[in-house]
PDB file of C-alpha atoms in Angstrom:
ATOM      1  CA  UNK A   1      43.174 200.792  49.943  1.00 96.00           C
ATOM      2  CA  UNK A   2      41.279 197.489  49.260  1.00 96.00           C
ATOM      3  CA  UNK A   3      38.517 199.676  47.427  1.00 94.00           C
ATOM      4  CA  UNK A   4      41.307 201.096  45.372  1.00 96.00           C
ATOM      5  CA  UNK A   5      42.786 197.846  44.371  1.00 97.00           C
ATOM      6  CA  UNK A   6      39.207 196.465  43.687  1.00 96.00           C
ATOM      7  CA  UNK A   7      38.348 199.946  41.219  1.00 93.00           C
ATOM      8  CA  UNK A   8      41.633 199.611  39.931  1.00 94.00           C
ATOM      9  CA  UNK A   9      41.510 195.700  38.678  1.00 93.00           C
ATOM     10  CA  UNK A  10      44.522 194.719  41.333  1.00 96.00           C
ATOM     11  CA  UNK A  11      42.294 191.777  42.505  1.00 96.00           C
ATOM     12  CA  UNK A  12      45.741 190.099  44.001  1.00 96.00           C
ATOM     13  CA  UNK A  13      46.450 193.282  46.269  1.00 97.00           C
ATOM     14  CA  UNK A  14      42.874 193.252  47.307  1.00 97.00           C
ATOM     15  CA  UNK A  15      42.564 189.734  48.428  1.00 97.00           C
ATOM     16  CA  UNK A  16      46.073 189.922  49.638  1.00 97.00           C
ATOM     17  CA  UNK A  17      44.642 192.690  52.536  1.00 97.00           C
ATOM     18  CA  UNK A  18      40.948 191.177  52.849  1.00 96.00           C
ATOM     19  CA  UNK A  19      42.995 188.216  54.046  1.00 97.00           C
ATOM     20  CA  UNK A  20      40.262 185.711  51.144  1.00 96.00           C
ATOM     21  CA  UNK A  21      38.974 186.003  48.087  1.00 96.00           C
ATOM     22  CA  UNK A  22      36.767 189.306  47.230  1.00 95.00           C
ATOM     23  CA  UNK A  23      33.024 187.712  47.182  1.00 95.00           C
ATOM     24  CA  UNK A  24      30.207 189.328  46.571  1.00 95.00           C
ATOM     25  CA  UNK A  25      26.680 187.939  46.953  1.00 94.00           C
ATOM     26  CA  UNK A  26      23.045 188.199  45.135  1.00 94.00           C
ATOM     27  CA  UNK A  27      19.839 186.197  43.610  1.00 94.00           C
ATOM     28  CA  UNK A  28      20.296 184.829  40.445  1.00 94.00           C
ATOM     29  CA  UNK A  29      17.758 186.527  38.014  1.00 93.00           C
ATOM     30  CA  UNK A  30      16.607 185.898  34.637  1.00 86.00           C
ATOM     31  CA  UNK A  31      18.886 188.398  31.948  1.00 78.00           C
ATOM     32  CA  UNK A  32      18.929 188.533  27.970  1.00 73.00           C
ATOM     33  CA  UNK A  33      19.742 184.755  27.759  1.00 71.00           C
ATOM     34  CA  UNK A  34      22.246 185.751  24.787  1.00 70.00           C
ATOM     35  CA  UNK A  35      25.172 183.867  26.155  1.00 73.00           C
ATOM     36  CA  UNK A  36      23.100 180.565  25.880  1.00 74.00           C
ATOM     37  CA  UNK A  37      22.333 181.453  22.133  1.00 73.00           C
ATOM     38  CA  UNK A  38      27.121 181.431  21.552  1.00 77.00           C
ATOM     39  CA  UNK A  39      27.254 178.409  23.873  1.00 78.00           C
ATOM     40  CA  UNK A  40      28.165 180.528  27.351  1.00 89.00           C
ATOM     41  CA  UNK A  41      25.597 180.369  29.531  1.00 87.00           C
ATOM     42  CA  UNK A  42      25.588 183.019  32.412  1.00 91.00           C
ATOM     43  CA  UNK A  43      23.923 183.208  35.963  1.00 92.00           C
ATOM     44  CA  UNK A  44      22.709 186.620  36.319  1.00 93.00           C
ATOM     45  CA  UNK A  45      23.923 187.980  39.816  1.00 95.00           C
ATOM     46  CA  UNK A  46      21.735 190.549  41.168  1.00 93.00           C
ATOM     47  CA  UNK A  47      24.541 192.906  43.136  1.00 90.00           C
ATOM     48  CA  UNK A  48      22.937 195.655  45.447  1.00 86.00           C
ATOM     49  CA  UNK A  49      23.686 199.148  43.929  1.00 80.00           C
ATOM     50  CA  UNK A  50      25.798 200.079  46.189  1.00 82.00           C
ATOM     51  CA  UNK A  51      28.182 197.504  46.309  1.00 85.00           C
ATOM     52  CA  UNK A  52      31.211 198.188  45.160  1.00 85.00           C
ATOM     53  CA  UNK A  53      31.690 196.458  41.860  1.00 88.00           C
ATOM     54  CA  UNK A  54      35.299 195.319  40.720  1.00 94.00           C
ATOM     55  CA  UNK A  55      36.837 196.754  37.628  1.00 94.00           C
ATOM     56  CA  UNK A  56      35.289 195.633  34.817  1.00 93.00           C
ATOM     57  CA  UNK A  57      37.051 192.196  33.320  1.00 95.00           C
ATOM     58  CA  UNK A  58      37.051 188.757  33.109  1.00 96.00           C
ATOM     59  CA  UNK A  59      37.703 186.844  36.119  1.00 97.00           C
ATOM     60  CA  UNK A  60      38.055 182.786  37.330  1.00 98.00           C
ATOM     61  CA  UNK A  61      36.472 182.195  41.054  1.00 97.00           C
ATOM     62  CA  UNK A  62      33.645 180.202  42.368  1.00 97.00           C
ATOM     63  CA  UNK A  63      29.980 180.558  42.308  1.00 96.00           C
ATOM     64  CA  UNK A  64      28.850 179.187  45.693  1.00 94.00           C
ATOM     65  CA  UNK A  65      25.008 178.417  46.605  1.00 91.00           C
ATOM     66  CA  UNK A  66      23.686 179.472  49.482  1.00 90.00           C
ATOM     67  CA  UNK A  67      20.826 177.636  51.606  1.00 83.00           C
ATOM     68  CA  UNK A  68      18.374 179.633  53.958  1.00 72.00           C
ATOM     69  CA  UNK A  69      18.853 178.523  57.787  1.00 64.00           C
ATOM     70  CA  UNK A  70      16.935 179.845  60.901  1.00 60.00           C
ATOM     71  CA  UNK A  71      19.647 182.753  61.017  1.00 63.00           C
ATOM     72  CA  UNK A  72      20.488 183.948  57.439  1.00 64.00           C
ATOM     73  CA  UNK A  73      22.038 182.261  54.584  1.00 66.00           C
ATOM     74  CA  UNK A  74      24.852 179.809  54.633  1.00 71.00           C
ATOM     75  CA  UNK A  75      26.467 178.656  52.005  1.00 68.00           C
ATOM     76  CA  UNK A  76      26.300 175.021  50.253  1.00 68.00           C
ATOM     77  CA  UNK A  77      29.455 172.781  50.228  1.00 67.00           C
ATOM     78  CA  UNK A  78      29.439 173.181  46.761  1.00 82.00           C
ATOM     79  CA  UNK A  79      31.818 175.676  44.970  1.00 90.00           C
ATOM     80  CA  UNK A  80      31.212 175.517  41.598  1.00 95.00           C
ATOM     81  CA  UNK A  81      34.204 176.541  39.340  1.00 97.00           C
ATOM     82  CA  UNK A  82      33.291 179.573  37.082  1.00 97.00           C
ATOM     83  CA  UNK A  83      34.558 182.307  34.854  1.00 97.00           C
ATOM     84  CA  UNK A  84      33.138 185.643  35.487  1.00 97.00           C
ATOM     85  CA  UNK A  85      32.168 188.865  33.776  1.00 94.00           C
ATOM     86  CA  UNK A  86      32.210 192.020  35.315  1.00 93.00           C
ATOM     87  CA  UNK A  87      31.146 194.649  32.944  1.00 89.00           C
ATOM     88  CA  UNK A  88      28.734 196.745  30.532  1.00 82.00           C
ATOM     89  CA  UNK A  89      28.941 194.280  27.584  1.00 72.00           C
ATOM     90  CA  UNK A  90      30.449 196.736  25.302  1.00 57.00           C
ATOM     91  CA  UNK A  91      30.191 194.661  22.664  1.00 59.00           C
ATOM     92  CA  UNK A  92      26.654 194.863  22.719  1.00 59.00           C
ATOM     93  CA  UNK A  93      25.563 197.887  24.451  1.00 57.00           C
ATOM     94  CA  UNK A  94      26.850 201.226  23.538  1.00 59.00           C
ATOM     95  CA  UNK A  95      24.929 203.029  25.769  1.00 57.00           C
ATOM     96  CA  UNK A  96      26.603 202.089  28.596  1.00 59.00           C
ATOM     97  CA  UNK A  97      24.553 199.902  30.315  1.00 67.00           C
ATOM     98  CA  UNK A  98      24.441 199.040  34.077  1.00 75.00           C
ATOM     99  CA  UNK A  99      27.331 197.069  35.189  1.00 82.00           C
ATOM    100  CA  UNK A 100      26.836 193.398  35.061  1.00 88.00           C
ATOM    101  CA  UNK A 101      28.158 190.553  37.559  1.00 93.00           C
ATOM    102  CA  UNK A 102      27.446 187.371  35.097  1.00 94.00           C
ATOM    103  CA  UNK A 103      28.807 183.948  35.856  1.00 96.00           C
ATOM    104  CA  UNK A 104      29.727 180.885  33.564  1.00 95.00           C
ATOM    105  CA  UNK A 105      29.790 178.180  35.650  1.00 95.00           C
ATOM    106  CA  UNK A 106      32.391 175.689  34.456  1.00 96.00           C
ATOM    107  CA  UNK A 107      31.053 172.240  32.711  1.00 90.00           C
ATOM    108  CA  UNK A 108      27.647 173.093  34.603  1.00 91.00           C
ATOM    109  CA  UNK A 109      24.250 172.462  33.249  1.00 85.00           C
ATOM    110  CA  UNK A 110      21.975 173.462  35.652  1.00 87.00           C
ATOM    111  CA  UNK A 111      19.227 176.092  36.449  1.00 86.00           C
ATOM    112  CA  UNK A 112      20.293 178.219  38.717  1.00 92.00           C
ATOM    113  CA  UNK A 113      17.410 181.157  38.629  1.00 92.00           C
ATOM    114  CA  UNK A 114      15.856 182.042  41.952  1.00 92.00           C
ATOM    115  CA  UNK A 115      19.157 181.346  44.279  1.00 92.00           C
ATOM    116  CA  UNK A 116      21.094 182.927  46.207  1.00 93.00           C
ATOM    117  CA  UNK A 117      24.672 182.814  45.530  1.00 94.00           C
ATOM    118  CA  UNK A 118      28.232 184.023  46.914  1.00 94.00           C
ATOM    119  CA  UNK A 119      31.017 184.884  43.800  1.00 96.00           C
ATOM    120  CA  UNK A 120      34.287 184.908  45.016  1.00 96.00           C
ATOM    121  CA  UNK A 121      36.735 186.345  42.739  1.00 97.00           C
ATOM    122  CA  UNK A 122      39.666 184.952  42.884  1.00 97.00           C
ATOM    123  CA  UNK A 123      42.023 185.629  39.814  1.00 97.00           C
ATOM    124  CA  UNK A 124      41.529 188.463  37.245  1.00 97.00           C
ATOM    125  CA  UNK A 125      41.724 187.268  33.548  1.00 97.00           C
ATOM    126  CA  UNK A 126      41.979 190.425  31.577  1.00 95.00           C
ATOM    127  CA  UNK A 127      40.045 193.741  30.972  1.00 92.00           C
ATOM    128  CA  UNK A 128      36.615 194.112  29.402  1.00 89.00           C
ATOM    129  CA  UNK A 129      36.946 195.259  25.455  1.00 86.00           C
ATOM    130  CA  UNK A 130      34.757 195.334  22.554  1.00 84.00           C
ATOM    131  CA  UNK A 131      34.651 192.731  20.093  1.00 86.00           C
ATOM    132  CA  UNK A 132      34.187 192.971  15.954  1.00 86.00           C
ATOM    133  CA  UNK A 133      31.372 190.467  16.187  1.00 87.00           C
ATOM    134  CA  UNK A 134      29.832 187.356  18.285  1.00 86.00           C
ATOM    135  CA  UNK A 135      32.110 184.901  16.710  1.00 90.00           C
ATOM    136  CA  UNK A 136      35.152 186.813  17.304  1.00 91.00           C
ATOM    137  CA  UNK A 137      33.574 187.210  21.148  1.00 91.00           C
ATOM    138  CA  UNK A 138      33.203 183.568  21.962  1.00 91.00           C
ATOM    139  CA  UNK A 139      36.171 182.329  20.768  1.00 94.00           C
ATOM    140  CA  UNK A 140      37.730 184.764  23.268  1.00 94.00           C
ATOM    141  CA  UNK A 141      35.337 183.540  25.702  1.00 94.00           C
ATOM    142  CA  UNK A 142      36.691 179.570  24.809  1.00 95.00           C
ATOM    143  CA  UNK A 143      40.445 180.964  25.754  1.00 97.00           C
ATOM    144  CA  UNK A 144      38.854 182.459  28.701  1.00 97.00           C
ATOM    145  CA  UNK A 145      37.248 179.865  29.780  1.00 96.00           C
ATOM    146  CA  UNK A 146      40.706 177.750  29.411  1.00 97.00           C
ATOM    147  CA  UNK A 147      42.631 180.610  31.260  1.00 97.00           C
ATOM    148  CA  UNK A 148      39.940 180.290  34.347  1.00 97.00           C
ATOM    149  CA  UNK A 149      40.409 176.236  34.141  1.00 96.00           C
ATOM    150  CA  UNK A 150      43.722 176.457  34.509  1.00 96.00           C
ATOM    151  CA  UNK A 151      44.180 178.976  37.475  1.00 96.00           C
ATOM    152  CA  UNK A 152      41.582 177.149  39.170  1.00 96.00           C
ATOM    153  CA  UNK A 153      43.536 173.808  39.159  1.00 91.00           C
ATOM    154  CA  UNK A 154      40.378 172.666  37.184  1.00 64.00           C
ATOM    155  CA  UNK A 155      41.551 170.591  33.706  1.00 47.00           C
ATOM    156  CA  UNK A 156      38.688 169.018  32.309  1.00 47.00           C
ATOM    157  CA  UNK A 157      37.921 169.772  28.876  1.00 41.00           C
TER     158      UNK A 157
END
């Protein structure tokens, strides 16, 4: 049922039966660095193949980094706000392209290449689409940006 919900984009059923927030975890690797170039910046997530990805849409959660210890990885105190793509990039890939787990970390301006971190999902935005052209796709990316802000109790501008 909770990979249903998950396939399906009901994020709130699936985190109502896991109990927390759906979180998946990877190394942060170097991609197209296009969203820099429309003033998003993305983190990369490497996901495993086989882990089952979402359906593809925007999403607000946390991007959480992990630290090695002498038993596996824990994670950092700090949860960084972030909005969240899940998807092929439609807009520029018609092909469709692997999926893609690609976080934009909140009023962050950091490098984040090399770590480990845990995504938690924890609000689904809207759907993936295809936009006419890179302006039209980061103004929606402003509003979504907003959107994850404001379900994340987050307000700065």
């Amino acid at each position: 049922a909770i990979r249903r919900a998950l396939h399906e984009g009901r994020l709130d059923d699936a985190n109502s039966m896991l109990g927390r927030s759906h979180e998946m975890r990877g190394r942060v690797v170097t991609g197209d660095r296009r969203g820099r170039t429309i003033g998003f910046p993305t983190a990369n997530v490497a996901i495993h193949p086989e882990k089952l990805m979402p359906a593809d849409g925007i999403y607000a959660g946390h991007l959480v980094r992990l630290e090695s210890s002498g038993d596996g990885l824990s994670a950092n105190s700090e949860r960084l706000p972030s909005a969240i793509y899940i998807g092929h990039r439609p807009t520029f890939h018609e092909d469709g392209s692997a999926t893609l787990l690609e976080v934009h970390v909140l009023d962050f301006d950091d490098d984040l290449y090399g770590e480990q971190v845990a995504v938690s999902l924890e609000h689904r935005i809207r759907g993936d689409c295809t936009f006419e052209d890179v302006d039209a796709l980061a103004a929606q990316l402003a509003l979504d940006c907003d959107s994850a802000r404001s379900l994340l109790g987050d307000h700065q501008a």
